[in-house]
Amino acid sequence: MNLMKFFAKRLEQTTERRVYELIVAQARQPWFYADLEVPDSVEGRYDMIMLHCFVVFERLSGSGSASDAFSQLVFDELFKDMDRSLRELGVGDLAVGKKIRKMAEMFYGRSEAYRSALAKQAQDNRAELKIALERNVYDGDAPESGLNQLAQYVVQLSDSLASQEIDPILAGELNFPKPGL
């Protein structure tokens, strides 16, 4: 009997885990950091993951109880990963809970800003979306070209996800638009 199998930690490949991994892979596309000058830092990567999670959660929102439950499972995966990442960065056990709580507050604040901005984007030529992105993703110091392209991408992402059927998403099939196109 191989005892290593018994003690080895493994991440079970659930559907929600697969969707979360797809979100992270999209948020880590080099185009965001090289071309749009999103800060290539822990904070910048966190913000890109949050942005992509927000748009996916918005797509799942209001699509029924199965979508709501699945959204919660993906949300739980997000914060399990944040917990694991903080521990890998050396954050002590006592501080992890406080940092996770702060990250959740940041997520909810950003979500509200993005939700409001996307609702108004057609009316104001994306001005509110650009303000939210500059404040949250670029920490108030966005290059104009990068900011404009990121706002355009977010609208494209939102439209792309809105056009996808919900059942394939719930089955782990999530298609993101290619960044930079």
C-alpha positions as a LaTeX table, in Angstrom:
\begin{tabular}{lrrr}
\hline
Residue & $x$ (\AA) & $y$ (\AA) & $z$ (\AA) \\
\hline
Met1 & 0.00 & 0.00 & 0.00 \\
Asn2 & 1.33 & 3.39 & $-0.96$ \\
Leu3 & 0.99 & 5.66 & 2.08 \\
Met4 & 1.87 & 8.74 & 0.03 \\
Lys5 & $-1.49$ & 8.46 & $-1.74$ \\
Phe6 & $-3.18$ & 8.52 & 1.63 \\
Phe7 & $-1.37$ & 11.63 & 2.84 \\
Ala8 & $-1.00$ & 13.52 & $-0.43$ \\
Lys9 & $-3.11$ & 16.62 & $-0.78$ \\
Arg10 & $-4.86$ & 16.92 & $-4.06$ \\
Leu11 & $-7.30$ & 19.35 & $-5.49$ \\
Glu12 & $-10.35$ & 17.51 & $-6.64$ \\
Gln13 & $-11.21$ & 18.56 & $-10.17$ \\
Thr14 & $-14.80$ & 19.61 & $-9.63$ \\
Thr15 & $-16.76$ & 21.59 & $-12.17$ \\
Glu16 & $-16.55$ & 24.72 & $-10.03$ \\
Arg17 & $-12.80$ & 24.24 & $-9.68$ \\
Arg18 & $-12.51$ & 23.91 & $-13.46$ \\
Val19 & $-14.45$ & 27.13 & $-14.01$ \\
Tyr20 & $-12.35$ & 28.93 & $-11.42$ \\
Glu21 & $-9.15$ & 27.71 & $-13.11$ \\
Leu22 & $-10.46$ & 28.95 & $-16.47$ \\
Ile23 & $-11.10$ & 32.36 & $-14.90$ \\
Val24 & $-7.59$ & 32.49 & $-13.45$ \\
Ala25 & $-6.01$ & 31.40 & $-16.74$ \\
Gln26 & $-7.86$ & 34.17 & $-18.57$ \\
Ala27 & $-6.92$ & 36.77 & $-15.95$ \\
Arg28 & $-3.25$ & 35.81 & $-16.31$ \\
Gln29 & $-3.08$ & 36.40 & $-20.07$ \\
Pro30 & 0.17 & 38.31 & $-20.77$ \\
Trp31 & $-1.69$ & 40.87 & $-22.90$ \\
Phe32 & $-3.18$ & 42.51 & $-19.81$ \\
Tyr33 & 0.22 & 43.08 & $-18.22$ \\
Ala34 & 2.43 & 43.68 & $-21.26$ \\
Asp35 & 0.14 & 45.67 & $-23.54$ \\
Leu36 & $-2.41$ & 47.23 & $-21.19$ \\
Glu37 & 0.15 & 47.85 & $-18.45$ \\
Val38 & $-1.95$ & 46.31 & $-15.69$ \\
Pro39 & 0.51 & 46.13 & $-12.78$ \\
Asp40 & 2.18 & 42.73 & $-12.88$ \\
Ser41 & 2.11 & 42.32 & $-9.11$ \\
Val42 & 0.19 & 40.30 & $-6.55$ \\
Glu43 & $-2.34$ & 43.13 & $-6.33$ \\
Gly44 & $-2.62$ & 43.56 & $-10.10$ \\
Arg45 & $-3.20$ & 39.85 & $-10.65$ \\
Tyr46 & $-5.72$ & 39.77 & $-7.80$ \\
Asp47 & $-7.61$ & 42.65 & $-9.42$ \\
Met48 & $-7.70$ & 40.89 & $-12.79$ \\
Ile49 & $-9.01$ & 37.70 & $-11.18$ \\
Met50 & $-11.65$ & 39.73 & $-9.33$ \\
Leu51 & $-12.68$ & 41.49 & $-12.54$ \\
His52 & $-13.10$ & 38.22 & $-14.41$ \\
Cys53 & $-14.90$ & 36.58 & $-11.49$ \\
Phe54 & $-17.27$ & 39.52 & $-11.29$ \\
Val55 & $-18.26$ & 39.19 & $-14.97$ \\
Val56 & $-18.75$ & 35.42 & $-14.65$ \\
Phe57 & $-20.84$ & 35.87 & $-11.48$ \\
Glu58 & $-22.94$ & 38.50 & $-13.24$ \\
Arg59 & $-23.61$ & 36.00 & $-16.04$ \\
Leu60 & $-24.68$ & 33.36 & $-13.53$ \\
Ser61 & $-26.81$ & 35.82 & $-11.55$ \\
Gly62 & $-30.54$ & 35.61 & $-12.03$ \\
Ser63 & $-30.39$ & 32.42 & $-14.10$ \\
Gly64 & $-32.07$ & 30.23 & $-11.51$ \\
Ser65 & $-31.26$ & 28.41 & $-8.32$ \\
Ala66 & $-28.78$ & 26.01 & $-9.97$ \\
Ser67 & $-26.80$ & 28.99 & $-11.30$ \\
Asp68 & $-26.91$ & 30.74 & $-7.95$ \\
Ala69 & $-25.65$ & 27.61 & $-6.17$ \\
Phe70 & $-22.91$ & 27.12 & $-8.77$ \\
Ser71 & $-21.88$ & 30.75 & $-8.48$ \\
Gln72 & $-21.49$ & 30.27 & $-4.72$ \\
Leu73 & $-19.33$ & 27.19 & $-5.29$ \\
Val74 & $-17.04$ & 29.12 & $-7.67$ \\
Phe75 & $-16.92$ & 32.00 & $-5.17$ \\
Asp76 & $-15.89$ & 29.51 & $-2.47$ \\
Glu77 & $-13.13$ & 28.18 & $-4.77$ \\
Leu78 & $-11.90$ & 31.74 & $-5.27$ \\
Phe79 & $-11.48$ & 32.35 & $-1.57$ \\
Lys80 & $-10.03$ & 28.90 & $-0.87$ \\
Asp81 & $-7.40$ & 29.77 & $-3.45$ \\
Met82 & $-6.81$ & 33.20 & $-1.90$ \\
Asp83 & $-6.41$ & 31.54 & 1.52 \\
Arg84 & $-3.91$ & 29.04 & 0.09 \\
Ser85 & $-2.02$ & 31.79 & $-1.75$ \\
Leu86 & $-1.71$ & 33.94 & 1.36 \\
Arg87 & $-0.35$ & 31.00 & 3.31 \\
Glu88 & 2.17 & 30.28 & 0.53 \\
Leu89 & 3.26 & 33.93 & 0.70 \\
Gly90 & 4.03 & 33.39 & 4.38 \\
Val91 & 1.05 & 35.12 & 5.97 \\
Gly92 & 0.53 & 33.68 & 9.43 \\
Asp93 & $-2.58$ & 31.77 & 10.45 \\
Leu94 & $-3.84$ & 34.57 & 12.68 \\
Ala95 & $-3.65$ & 37.14 & 9.90 \\
Val96 & $-5.10$ & 35.04 & 7.06 \\
Gly97 & $-8.72$ & 35.40 & 8.21 \\
Lys98 & $-8.42$ & 39.18 & 8.47 \\
Lys99 & $-6.80$ & 39.43 & 5.03 \\
Ile100 & $-9.46$ & 37.18 & 3.47 \\
Arg101 & $-12.20$ & 39.31 & 5.03 \\
Lys102 & $-10.54$ & 42.44 & 3.59 \\
Met103 & $-10.23$ & 40.77 & 0.17 \\
Ala104 & $-13.93$ & 39.85 & 0.25 \\
Glu105 & $-14.85$ & 43.44 & 1.13 \\
Met106 & $-12.71$ & 44.64 & $-1.77$ \\
Phe107 & $-14.40$ & 42.16 & $-4.09$ \\
Tyr108 & $-17.89$ & 43.32 & $-3.10$ \\
Gly109 & $-16.90$ & 46.99 & $-3.45$ \\
Arg110 & $-15.39$ & 46.43 & $-6.88$ \\
Ser111 & $-18.37$ & 44.35 & $-7.95$ \\
Glu112 & $-20.78$ & 47.15 & $-7.09$ \\
Ala113 & $-18.67$ & 49.71 & $-8.97$ \\
Tyr114 & $-18.38$ & 47.46 & $-12.05$ \\
Arg115 & $-22.09$ & 46.54 & $-11.96$ \\
Ser116 & $-23.11$ & 50.19 & $-11.88$ \\
Ala117 & $-20.60$ & 51.12 & $-14.57$ \\
Leu118 & $-21.64$ & 48.35 & $-16.95$ \\
Ala119 & $-25.29$ & 49.30 & $-16.52$ \\
Lys120 & $-24.43$ & 52.85 & $-17.57$ \\
Gln121 & $-21.70$ & 52.12 & $-20.13$ \\
Ala122 & $-23.94$ & 52.58 & $-23.17$ \\
Gln123 & $-25.11$ & 55.97 & $-21.92$ \\
Asp124 & $-21.76$ & 57.54 & $-21.03$ \\
Asn125 & $-19.31$ & 56.02 & $-23.53$ \\
Arg126 & $-17.79$ & 53.85 & $-20.81$ \\
Ala127 & $-16.69$ & 56.83 & $-18.69$ \\
Glu128 & $-17.88$ & 55.29 & $-15.41$ \\
Leu129 & $-16.37$ & 51.92 & $-16.32$ \\
Lys130 & $-13.04$ & 53.59 & $-17.04$ \\
Ile131 & $-13.18$ & 55.40 & $-13.69$ \\
Ala132 & $-13.86$ & 52.12 & $-11.86$ \\
Leu133 & $-11.10$ & 50.30 & $-13.74$ \\
Glu134 & $-8.58$ & 53.09 & $-13.20$ \\
Arg135 & $-9.32$ & 53.22 & $-9.48$ \\
Asn136 & $-9.35$ & 49.46 & $-8.91$ \\
Val137 & $-7.06$ & 47.85 & $-11.49$ \\
Tyr138 & $-4.55$ & 50.66 & $-12.00$ \\
Asp139 & $-4.65$ & 52.15 & $-8.50$ \\
Gly140 & $-5.44$ & 55.58 & $-9.95$ \\
Asp141 & $-2.58$ & 55.71 & $-12.47$ \\
Ala142 & $-3.77$ & 54.17 & $-15.73$ \\
Pro143 & $-2.16$ & 54.65 & $-19.13$ \\
Glu144 & $-4.92$ & 56.03 & $-21.37$ \\
Ser145 & $-4.48$ & 53.45 & $-24.11$ \\
Gly146 & $-4.44$ & 50.54 & $-21.68$ \\
Leu147 & $-7.47$ & 51.87 & $-19.82$ \\
Asn148 & $-9.47$ & 52.32 & $-23.03$ \\
Gln149 & $-8.58$ & 48.83 & $-24.23$ \\
Leu150 & $-9.37$ & 47.26 & $-20.87$ \\
Ala151 & $-12.79$ & 48.96 & $-20.78$ \\
Gln152 & $-13.47$ & 47.72 & $-24.30$ \\
Tyr153 & $-12.38$ & 44.21 & $-23.31$ \\
Val154 & $-14.66$ & 44.18 & $-20.22$ \\
Val155 & $-17.67$ & 45.10 & $-22.36$ \\
Gln156 & $-16.67$ & 42.45 & $-24.92$ \\
Leu157 & $-16.24$ & 39.89 & $-22.11$ \\
Ser158 & $-19.62$ & 40.73 & $-20.62$ \\
Asp159 & $-21.32$ & 40.49 & $-24.02$ \\
Ser160 & $-19.53$ & 37.23 & $-24.82$ \\
Leu161 & $-20.59$ & 35.58 & $-21.57$ \\
Ala162 & $-24.15$ & 36.88 & $-21.91$ \\
Ser163 & $-24.40$ & 35.13 & $-25.28$ \\
Gln164 & $-23.34$ & 31.77 & $-23.83$ \\
Glu165 & $-25.98$ & 29.29 & $-22.74$ \\
Ile166 & $-26.08$ & 28.70 & $-19.00$ \\
Asp167 & $-26.09$ & 24.87 & $-19.04$ \\
Pro168 & $-22.64$ & 24.52 & $-20.65$ \\
Ile169 & $-21.24$ & 27.04 & $-18.14$ \\
Leu170 & $-22.69$ & 24.96 & $-15.29$ \\
Ala171 & $-20.99$ & 21.94 & $-16.89$ \\
Gly172 & $-17.61$ & 23.71 & $-16.83$ \\
Glu173 & $-17.53$ & 24.96 & $-20.41$ \\
Leu174 & $-16.71$ & 28.63 & $-20.26$ \\
Asn175 & $-15.42$ & 30.43 & $-23.32$ \\
Phe176 & $-13.59$ & 33.72 & $-22.97$ \\
Pro177 & $-12.87$ & 36.10 & $-25.83$ \\
Lys178 & $-9.26$ & 36.23 & $-26.93$ \\
Pro179 & $-7.58$ & 39.24 & $-25.29$ \\
Gly180 & $-6.27$ & 41.84 & $-27.70$ \\
Leu181 & $-8.60$ & 41.05 & $-30.57$ \\
\hline
\end{tabular}
